[in-house]
Tab-separated table of C-alpha atoms in Angstrom:
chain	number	residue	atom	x	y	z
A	152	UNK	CA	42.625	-17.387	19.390
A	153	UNK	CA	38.990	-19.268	18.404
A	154	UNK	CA	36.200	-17.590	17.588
A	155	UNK	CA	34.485	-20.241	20.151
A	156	UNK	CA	37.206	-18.619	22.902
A	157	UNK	CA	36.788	-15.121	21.594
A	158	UNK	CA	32.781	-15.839	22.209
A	159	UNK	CA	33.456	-17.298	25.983
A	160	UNK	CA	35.851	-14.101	26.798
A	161	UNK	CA	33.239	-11.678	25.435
A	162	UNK	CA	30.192	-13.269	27.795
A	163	UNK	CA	32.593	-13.615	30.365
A	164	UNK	CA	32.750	-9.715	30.392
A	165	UNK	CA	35.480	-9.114	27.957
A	166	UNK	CA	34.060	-6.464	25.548
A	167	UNK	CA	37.194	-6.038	23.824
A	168	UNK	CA	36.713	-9.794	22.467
A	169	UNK	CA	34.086	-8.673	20.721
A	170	UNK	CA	36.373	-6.370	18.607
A	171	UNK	CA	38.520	-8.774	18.027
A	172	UNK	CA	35.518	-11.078	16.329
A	173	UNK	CA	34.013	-8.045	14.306
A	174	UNK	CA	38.092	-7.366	13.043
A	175	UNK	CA	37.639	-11.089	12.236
A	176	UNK	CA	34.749	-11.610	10.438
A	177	UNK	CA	33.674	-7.753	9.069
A	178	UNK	CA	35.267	-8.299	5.745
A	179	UNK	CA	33.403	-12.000	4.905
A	180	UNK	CA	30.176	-10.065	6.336
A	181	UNK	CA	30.795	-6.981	4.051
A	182	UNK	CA	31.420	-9.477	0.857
A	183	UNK	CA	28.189	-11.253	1.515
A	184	UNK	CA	26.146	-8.249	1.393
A	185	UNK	CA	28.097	-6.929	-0.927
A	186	UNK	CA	27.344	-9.769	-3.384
A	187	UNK	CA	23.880	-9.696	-2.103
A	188	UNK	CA	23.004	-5.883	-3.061
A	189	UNK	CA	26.001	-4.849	-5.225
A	190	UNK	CA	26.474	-1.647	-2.860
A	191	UNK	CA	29.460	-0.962	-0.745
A	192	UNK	CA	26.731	1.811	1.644
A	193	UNK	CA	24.665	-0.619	1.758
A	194	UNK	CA	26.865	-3.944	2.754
A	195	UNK	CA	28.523	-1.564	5.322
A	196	UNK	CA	24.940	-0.970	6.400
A	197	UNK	CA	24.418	-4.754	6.820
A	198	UNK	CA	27.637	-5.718	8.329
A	199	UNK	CA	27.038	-3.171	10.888
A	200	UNK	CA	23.547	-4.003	11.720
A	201	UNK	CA	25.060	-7.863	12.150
A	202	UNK	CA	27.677	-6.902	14.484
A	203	UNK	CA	25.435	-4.556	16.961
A	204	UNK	CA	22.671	-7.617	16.856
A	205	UNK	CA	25.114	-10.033	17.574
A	206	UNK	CA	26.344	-8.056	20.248
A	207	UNK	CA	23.151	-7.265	22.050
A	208	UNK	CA	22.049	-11.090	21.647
A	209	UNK	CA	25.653	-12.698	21.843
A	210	UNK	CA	24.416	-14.552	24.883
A	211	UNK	CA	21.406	-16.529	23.439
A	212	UNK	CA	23.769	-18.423	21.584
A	213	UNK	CA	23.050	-21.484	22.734
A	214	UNK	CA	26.457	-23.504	20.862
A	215	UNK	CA	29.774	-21.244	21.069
A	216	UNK	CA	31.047	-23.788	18.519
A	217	UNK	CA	28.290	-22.346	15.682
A	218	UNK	CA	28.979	-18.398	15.883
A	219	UNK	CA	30.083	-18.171	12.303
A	220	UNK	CA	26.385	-19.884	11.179
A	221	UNK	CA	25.108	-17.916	13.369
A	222	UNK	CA	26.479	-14.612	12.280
A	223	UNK	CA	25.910	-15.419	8.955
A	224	UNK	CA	22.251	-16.353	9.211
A	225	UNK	CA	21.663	-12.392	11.122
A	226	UNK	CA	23.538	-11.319	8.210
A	227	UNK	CA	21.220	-12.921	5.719
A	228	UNK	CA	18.006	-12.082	7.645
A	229	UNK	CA	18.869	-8.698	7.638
A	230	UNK	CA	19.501	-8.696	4.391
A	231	UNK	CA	16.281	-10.464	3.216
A	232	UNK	CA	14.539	-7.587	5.328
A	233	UNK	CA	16.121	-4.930	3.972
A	234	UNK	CA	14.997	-6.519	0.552
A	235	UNK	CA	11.557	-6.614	1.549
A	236	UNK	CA	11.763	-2.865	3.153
A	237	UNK	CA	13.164	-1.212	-0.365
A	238	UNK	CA	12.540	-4.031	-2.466
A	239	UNK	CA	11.563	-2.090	-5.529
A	240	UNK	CA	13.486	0.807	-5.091
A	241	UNK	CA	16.487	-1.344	-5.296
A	242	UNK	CA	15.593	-3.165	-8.146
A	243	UNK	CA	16.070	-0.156	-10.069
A	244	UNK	CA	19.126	0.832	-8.662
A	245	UNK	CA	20.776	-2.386	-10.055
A	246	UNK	CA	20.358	-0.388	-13.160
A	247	UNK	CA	22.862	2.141	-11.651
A	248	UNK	CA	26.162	-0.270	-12.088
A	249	UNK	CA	28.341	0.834	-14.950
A	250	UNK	CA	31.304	-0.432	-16.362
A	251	UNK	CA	34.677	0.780	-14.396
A	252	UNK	CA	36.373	3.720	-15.874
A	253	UNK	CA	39.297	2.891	-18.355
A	254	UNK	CA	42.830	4.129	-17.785
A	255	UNK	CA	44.602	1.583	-19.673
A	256	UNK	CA	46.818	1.575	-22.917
A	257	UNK	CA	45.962	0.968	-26.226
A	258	UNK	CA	47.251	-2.141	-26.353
A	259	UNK	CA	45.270	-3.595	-23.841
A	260	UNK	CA	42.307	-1.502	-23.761
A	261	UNK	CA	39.687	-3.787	-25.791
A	262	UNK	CA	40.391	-6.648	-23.901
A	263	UNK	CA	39.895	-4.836	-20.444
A	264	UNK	CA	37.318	-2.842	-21.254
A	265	UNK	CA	35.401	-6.260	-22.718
A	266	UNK	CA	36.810	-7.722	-19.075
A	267	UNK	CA	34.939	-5.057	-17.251
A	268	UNK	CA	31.688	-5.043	-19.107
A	269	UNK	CA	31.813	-8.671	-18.299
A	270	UNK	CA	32.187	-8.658	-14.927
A	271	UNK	CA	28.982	-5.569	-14.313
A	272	UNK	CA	26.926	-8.173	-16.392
A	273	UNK	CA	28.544	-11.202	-14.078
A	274	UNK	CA	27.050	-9.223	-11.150
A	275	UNK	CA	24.194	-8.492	-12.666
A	276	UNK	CA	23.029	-11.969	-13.666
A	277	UNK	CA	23.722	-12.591	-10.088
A	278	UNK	CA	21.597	-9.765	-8.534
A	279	UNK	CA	19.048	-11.585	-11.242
A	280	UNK	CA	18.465	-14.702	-9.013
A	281	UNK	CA	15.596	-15.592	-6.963
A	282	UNK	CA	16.775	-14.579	-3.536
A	283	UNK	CA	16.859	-19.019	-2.435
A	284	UNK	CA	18.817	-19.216	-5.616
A	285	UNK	CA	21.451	-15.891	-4.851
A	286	UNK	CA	21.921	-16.648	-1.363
A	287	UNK	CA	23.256	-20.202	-1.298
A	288	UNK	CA	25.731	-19.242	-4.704
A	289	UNK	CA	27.101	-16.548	-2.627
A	290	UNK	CA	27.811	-18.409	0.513
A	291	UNK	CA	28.946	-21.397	-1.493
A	292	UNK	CA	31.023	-19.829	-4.411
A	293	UNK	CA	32.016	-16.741	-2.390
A	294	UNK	CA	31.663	-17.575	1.571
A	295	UNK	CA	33.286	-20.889	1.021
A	296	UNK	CA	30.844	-22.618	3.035
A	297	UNK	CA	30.056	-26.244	3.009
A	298	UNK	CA	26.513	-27.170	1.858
A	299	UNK	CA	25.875	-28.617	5.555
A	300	UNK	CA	27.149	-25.363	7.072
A	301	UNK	CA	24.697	-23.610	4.428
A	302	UNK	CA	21.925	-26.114	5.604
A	303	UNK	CA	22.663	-24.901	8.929
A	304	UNK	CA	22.808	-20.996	8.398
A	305	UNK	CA	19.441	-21.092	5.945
A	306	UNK	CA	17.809	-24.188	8.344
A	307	UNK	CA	16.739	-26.207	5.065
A	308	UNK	CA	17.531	-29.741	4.246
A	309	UNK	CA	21.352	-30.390	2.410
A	310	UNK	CA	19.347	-31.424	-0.930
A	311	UNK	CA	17.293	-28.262	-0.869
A	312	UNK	CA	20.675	-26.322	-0.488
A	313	UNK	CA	21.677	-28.572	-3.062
A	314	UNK	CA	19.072	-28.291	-5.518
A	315	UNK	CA	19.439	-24.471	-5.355
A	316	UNK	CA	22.582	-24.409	-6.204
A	317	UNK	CA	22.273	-26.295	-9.068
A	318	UNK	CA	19.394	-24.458	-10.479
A	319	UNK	CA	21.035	-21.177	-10.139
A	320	UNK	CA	23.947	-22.199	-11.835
A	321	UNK	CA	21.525	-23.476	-14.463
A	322	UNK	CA	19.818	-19.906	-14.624
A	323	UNK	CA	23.203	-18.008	-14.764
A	324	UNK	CA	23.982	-20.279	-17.546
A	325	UNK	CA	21.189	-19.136	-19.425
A	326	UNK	CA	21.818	-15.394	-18.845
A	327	UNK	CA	25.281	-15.384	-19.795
A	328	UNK	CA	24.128	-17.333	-22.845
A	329	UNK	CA	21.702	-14.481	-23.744
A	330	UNK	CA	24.442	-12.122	-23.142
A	331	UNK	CA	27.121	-13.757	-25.089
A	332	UNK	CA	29.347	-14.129	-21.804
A	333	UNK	CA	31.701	-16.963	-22.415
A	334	UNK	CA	35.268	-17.587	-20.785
A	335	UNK	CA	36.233	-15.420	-24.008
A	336	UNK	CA	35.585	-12.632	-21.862
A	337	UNK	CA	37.821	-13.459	-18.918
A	338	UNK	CA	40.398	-15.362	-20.313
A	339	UNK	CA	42.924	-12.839	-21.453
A	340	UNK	CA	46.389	-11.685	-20.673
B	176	UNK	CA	21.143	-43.764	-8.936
B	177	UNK	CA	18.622	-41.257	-11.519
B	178	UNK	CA	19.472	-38.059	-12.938
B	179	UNK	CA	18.243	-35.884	-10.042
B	180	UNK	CA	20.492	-37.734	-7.600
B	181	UNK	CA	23.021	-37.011	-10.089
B	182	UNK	CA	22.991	-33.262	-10.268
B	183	UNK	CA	22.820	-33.043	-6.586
B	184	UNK	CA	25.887	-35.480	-6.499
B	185	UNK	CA	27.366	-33.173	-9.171
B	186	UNK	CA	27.053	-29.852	-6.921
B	187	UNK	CA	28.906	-31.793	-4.362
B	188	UNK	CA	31.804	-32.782	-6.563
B	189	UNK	CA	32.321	-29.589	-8.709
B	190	UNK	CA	32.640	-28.161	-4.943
B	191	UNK	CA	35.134	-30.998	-3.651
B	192	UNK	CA	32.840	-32.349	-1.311
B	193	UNK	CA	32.103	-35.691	-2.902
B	194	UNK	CA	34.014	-38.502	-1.453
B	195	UNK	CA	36.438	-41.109	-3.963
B	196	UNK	CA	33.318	-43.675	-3.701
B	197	UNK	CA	30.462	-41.241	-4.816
B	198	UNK	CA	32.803	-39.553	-7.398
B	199	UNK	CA	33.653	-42.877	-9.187
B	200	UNK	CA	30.335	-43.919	-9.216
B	201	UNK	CA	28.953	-40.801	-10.326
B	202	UNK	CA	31.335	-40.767	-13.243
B	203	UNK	CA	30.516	-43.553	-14.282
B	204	UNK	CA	26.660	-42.675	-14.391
B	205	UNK	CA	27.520	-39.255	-15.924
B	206	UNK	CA	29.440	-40.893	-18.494
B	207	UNK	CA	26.542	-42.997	-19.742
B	208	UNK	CA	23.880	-40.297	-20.193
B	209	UNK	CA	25.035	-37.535	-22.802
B	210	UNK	CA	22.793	-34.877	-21.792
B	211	UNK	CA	24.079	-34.948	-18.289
B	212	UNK	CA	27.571	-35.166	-19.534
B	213	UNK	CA	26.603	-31.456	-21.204
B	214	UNK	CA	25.458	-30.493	-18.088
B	215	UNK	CA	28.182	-31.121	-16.680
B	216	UNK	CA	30.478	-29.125	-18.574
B	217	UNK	CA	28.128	-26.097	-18.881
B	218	UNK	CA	27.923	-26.237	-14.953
B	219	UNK	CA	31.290	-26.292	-14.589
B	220	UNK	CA	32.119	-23.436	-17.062
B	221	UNK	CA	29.552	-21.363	-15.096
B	222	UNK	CA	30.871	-21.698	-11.794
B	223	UNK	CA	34.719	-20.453	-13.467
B	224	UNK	CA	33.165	-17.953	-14.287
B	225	UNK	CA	31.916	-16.761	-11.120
B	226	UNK	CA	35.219	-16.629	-9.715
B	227	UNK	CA	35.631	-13.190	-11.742
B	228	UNK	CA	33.564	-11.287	-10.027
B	229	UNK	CA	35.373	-8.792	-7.732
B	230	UNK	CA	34.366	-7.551	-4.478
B	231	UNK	CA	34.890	-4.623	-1.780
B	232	UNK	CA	36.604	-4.638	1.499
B	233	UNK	CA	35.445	-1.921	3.941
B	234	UNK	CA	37.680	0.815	4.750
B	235	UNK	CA	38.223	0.689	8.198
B	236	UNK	CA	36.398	-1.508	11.072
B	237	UNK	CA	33.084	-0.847	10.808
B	238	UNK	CA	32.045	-1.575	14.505
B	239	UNK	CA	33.688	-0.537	17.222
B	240	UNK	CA	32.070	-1.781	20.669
B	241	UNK	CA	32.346	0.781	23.983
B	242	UNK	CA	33.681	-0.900	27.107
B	243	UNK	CA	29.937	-2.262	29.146
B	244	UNK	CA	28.788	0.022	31.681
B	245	UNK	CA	29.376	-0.668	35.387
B	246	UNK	CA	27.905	-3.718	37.262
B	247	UNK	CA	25.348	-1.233	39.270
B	248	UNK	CA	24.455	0.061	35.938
B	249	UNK	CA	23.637	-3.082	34.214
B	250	UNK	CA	22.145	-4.765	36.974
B	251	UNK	CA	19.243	-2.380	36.949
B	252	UNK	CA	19.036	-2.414	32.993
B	253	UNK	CA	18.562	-5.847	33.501
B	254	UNK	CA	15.649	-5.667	36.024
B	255	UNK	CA	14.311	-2.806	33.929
B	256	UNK	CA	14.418	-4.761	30.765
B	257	UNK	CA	13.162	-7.928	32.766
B	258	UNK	CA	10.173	-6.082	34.287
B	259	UNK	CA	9.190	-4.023	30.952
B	260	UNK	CA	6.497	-5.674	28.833
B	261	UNK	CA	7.684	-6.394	24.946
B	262	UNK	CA	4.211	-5.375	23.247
B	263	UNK	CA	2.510	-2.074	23.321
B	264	UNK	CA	-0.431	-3.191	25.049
B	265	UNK	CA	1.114	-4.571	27.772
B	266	UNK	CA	3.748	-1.338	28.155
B	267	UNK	CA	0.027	0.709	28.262
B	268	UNK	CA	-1.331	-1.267	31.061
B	269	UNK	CA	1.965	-1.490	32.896
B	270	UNK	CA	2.278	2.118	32.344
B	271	UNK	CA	-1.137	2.230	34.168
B	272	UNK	CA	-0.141	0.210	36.926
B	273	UNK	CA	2.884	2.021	37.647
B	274	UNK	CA	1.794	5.269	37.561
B	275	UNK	CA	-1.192	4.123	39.809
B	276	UNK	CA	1.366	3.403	42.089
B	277	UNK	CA	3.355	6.097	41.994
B	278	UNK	CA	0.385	7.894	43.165
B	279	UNK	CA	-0.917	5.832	46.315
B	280	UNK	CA	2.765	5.609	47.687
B	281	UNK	CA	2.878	9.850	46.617
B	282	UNK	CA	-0.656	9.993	48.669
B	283	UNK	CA	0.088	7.641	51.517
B	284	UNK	CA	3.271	9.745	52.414
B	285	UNK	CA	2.106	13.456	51.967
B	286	UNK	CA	-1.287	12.138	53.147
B	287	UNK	CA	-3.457	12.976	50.788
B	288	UNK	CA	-7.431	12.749	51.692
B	289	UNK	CA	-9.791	12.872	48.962
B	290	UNK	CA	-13.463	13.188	50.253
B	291	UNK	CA	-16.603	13.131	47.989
B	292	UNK	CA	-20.163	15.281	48.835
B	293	UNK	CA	-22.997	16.016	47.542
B	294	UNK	CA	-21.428	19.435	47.273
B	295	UNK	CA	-18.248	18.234	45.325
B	296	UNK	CA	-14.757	16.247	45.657
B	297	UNK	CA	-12.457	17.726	47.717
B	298	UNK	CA	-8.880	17.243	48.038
B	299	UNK	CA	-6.233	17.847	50.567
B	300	UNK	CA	-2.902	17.289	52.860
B	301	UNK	CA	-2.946	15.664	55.946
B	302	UNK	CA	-5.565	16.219	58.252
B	303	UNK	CA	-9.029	18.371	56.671
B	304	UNK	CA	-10.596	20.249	59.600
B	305	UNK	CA	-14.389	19.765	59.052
B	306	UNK	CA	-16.214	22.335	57.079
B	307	UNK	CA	-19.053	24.278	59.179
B	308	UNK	CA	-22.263	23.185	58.932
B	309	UNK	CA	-24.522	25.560	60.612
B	310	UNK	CA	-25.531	29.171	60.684
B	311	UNK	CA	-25.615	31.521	63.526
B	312	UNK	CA	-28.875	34.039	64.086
B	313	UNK	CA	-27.769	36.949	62.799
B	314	UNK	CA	-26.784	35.147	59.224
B	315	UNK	CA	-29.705	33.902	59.176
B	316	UNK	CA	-31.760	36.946	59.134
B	317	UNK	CA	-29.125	38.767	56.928
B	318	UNK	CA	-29.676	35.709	54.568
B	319	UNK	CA	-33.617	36.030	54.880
B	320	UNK	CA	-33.456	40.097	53.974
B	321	UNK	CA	-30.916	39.408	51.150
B	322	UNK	CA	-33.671	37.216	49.609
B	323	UNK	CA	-36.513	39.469	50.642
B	324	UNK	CA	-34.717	42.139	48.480
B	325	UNK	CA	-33.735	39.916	45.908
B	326	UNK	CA	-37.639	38.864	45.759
B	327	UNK	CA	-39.101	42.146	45.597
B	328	UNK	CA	-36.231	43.891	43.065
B	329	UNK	CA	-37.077	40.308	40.940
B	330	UNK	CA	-40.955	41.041	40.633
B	331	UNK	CA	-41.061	44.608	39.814
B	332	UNK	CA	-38.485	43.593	37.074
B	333	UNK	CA	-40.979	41.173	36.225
B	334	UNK	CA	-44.007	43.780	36.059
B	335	UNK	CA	-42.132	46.385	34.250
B	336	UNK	CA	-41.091	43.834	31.650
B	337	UNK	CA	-45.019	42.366	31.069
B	338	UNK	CA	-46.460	45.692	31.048
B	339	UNK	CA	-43.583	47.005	28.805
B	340	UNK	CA	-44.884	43.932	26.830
B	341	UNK	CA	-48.810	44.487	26.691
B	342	UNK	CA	-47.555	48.267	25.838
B	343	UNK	CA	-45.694	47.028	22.499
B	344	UNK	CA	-48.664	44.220	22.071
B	345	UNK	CA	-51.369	46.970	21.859
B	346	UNK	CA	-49.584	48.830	19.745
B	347	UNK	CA	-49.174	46.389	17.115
B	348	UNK	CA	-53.281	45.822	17.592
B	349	UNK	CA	-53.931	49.091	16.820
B	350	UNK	CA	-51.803	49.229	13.626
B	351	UNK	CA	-53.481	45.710	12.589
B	352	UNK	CA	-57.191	47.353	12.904
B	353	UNK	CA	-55.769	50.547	11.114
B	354	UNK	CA	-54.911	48.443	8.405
B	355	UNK	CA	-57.766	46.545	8.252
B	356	UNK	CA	-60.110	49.808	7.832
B	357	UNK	CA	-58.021	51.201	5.185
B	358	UNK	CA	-58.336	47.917	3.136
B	359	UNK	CA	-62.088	47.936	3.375
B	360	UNK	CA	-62.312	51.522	2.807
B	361	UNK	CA	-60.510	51.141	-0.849
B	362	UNK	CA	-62.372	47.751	-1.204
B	363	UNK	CA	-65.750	49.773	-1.056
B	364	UNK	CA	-64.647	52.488	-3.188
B	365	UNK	CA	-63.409	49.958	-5.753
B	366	UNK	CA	-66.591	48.324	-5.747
B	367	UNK	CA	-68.581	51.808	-6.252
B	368	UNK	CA	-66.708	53.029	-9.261
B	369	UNK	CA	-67.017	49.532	-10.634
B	370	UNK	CA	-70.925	49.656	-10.682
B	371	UNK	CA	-71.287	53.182	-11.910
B	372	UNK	CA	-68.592	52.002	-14.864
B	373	UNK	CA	-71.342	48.836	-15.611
B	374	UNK	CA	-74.263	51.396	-15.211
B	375	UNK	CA	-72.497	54.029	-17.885
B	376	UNK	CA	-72.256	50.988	-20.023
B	377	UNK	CA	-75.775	49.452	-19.881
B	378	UNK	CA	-76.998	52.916	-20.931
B	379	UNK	CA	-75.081	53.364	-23.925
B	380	UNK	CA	-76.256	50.103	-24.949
B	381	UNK	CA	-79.972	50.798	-24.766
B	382	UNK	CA	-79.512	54.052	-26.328
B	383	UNK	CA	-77.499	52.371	-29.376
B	384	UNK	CA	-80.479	49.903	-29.241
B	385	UNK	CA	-83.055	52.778	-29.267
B	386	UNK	CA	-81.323	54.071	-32.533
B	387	UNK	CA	-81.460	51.219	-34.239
B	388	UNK	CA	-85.190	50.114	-33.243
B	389	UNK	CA	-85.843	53.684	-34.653
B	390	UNK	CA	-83.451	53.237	-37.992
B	391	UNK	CA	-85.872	50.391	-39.009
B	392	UNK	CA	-89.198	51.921	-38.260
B	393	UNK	CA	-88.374	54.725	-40.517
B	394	UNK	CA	-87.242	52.599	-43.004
B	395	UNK	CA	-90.115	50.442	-43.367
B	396	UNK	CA	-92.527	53.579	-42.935
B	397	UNK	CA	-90.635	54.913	-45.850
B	398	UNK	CA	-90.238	51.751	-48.222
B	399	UNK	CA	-94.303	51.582	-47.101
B	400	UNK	CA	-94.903	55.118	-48.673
């Protein structure tokens, strides 16, 4: 069943449709705020605050046809607020990611345990972006979106979208550069 | 087409969104400008290696909606939430206004009378018989002696105290003038032994003068001889 049916149902008194939407779209919320703050408490924090907002204001949607927009631009309101709310306290906690613990052989271990280093500095260069910038990688590299669906969700022009993008892949560029990241890293067997 | 068309054109076809038309002829502009060509590739290396980074999943559905509460229930949620102001100053005032009301429909149906007097505000349920406003002959005069006694016990507290008073004031005029005597007294006698201590000294000075007036004479009556 369509989300734009699953919508209908749920203003036309179906509650349970509404379950059926959250089973649908939880994980892609919990990814974007995962990418967003690099916290699983916190992105289950977001994804529930989305849901329970969309559910109490479900019925000002005014086009059925845009719910996923829609629940993604709660999603990234709520997550530029809880920015602003802990803003600095969070900062610091970015600090807090550490490489994953290694169980593999000796064999393989250098190349994993260069792998995983890579990948905490990956999301660290991305928690590193102006928020403009981090936002529209995510929901293009990550969501999948289109840039008009982005346009949509964030309410800027396509070229703005555009020009983000571009200028955050130029600044994660230059981080990796500074921290010797190079396909090196992530190409291995 | 410039550069910065370009790189917006290239974000569109590193994502697959750039149509056969737009990629050819962005190709063909990339292809001409070296830099851009570097861009290009750096870009593209960038995003791979973006696709790396892993994520999450939650562990169970992290919403769960309850079934909506009955019509009735609702509908009056809805009024509630219809009549109830958003901002605090307006939820004070309506506040106001409702509890205002609360109070004349209260008052009009256990019918409450609030009257105001010079002696006071006074409050009641349903009809308030009329408070008395006259005296009969007999209170009267009891009222009259009550006073009469009150008068009379009032001034002889009021001569006691004032004599009482001049007692304690008399007293203390007595001690002054006592005071006063002794100080002269000891002034006088201060004065005396003072002049007889001048006198004592003026004499011992003529008599040391004497001596001397003497000491000469018989010298030169001597030296003379």
């Amino acid at each position: 069943m369509e989300d734009t049916r699953l919508v209908q149902d749920f203003l036309g008194g179906n509650h349970q449709a509404f379950n059926t939407l959250v089973g649908r779209w939880q994980n892609k919320i919990h990814h974007f705020a995962y990418r967003y703050f690099a916290c699983s408490d916190d992105a289950a924090e977001i994804t529930q605050k989305t849901f329970i907002k969309a559910y109490q204001k479900l019925d000002t949607l005014e086009d059925v046809n845009k719910f996923s927009s829609w629940l993604y631009r709660i999603a990234n309101n709520l997550c530029l607020d809880e920015l602003k709310r802990v803003g600095r306290k969070r900062a610091s906690s970015y600090e807090t990611l550490k490489v994953a613990p290694q169980t593999e052989t000796a064999s393989s271990a250098d190349s994993e345990v260069l792998r995983n280093e890579g990948l905490v500095l990956l999301h660290k260069a991305l928690l590193q972006l102006p928020n403009d910038q981090r936002v529209v990688v995510i929901m293009k590299e990550y969501e999948g979106l289109t840039f008009p669906e982005i346009a949509e969700i964030l309410n800027e022009p396509i070229n703005t979208v555009k020009s983000r993008m571009y200028y955050g892949l130029r600044a994660l560029k230059k981080t990796f550069d500074s921290w010797n990241i190079n396909k090196e890293v992530f190409n291995y067997e | 087409m410039n550069k910065e068309e370009a790189r917006l054109l290239l974000m569109d076809y590193i994502y697959g969104e750039l149509d056969d038309a737009k990629k050819s002829e962005l190709l063909s502009f990339v292809n001409q400008h070296d830099d851009l060509k570097q861009e290009f590739e750096e870009l593209t290396e960038t995003q791979s290696f973006l696709h790396h980074l892993p994520v999450q999943d939650p562990a169970e559905q992290l919403v769960i909606m309850e079934p909506r509460k009955s019509i009735g229930e609702g509908f009056w949620e809805n009024i509630l939430n219809a009549l109830t102001p958003k901002n605090a100053f307006a939820q004070a005032t309506f506040s106001v206004a409702v509890l205002a009301f609360v109070f004349i429909v209260t008052g009009a149906i256990t019918g409450l009378n609030i009257s105001y007097s010079d002696s006071g505000v006074q409050l009641g349920f349903g009809k308030v018989s009329e408070a008395e406003k006259s005296f009969s002959v007999t209170q009267v005069e009891q009222i009259v002696q009550q006073i009469q006694r009150d008068n009379v016990a009032l001034v002889q507290q009021v001569v006691t105290d004032a004599q009482e008073q001049q007692n304690i004031q008399l007293e203390q005029t007595f001690a002054s003038f006592a005071s006063y005597l002794e100080g002269q007294r000891t002034n006088d006698l201060q004065l005396i032994s003072s002049g007889l201590e001048n006198l004592k000294e003026n004499t011992f000075t003529r008599f040391r003068q004497n001596e001397q007036v003497l000491g000469e004479i018989i010298q030169t009556v001597s030296y003379g001889n």
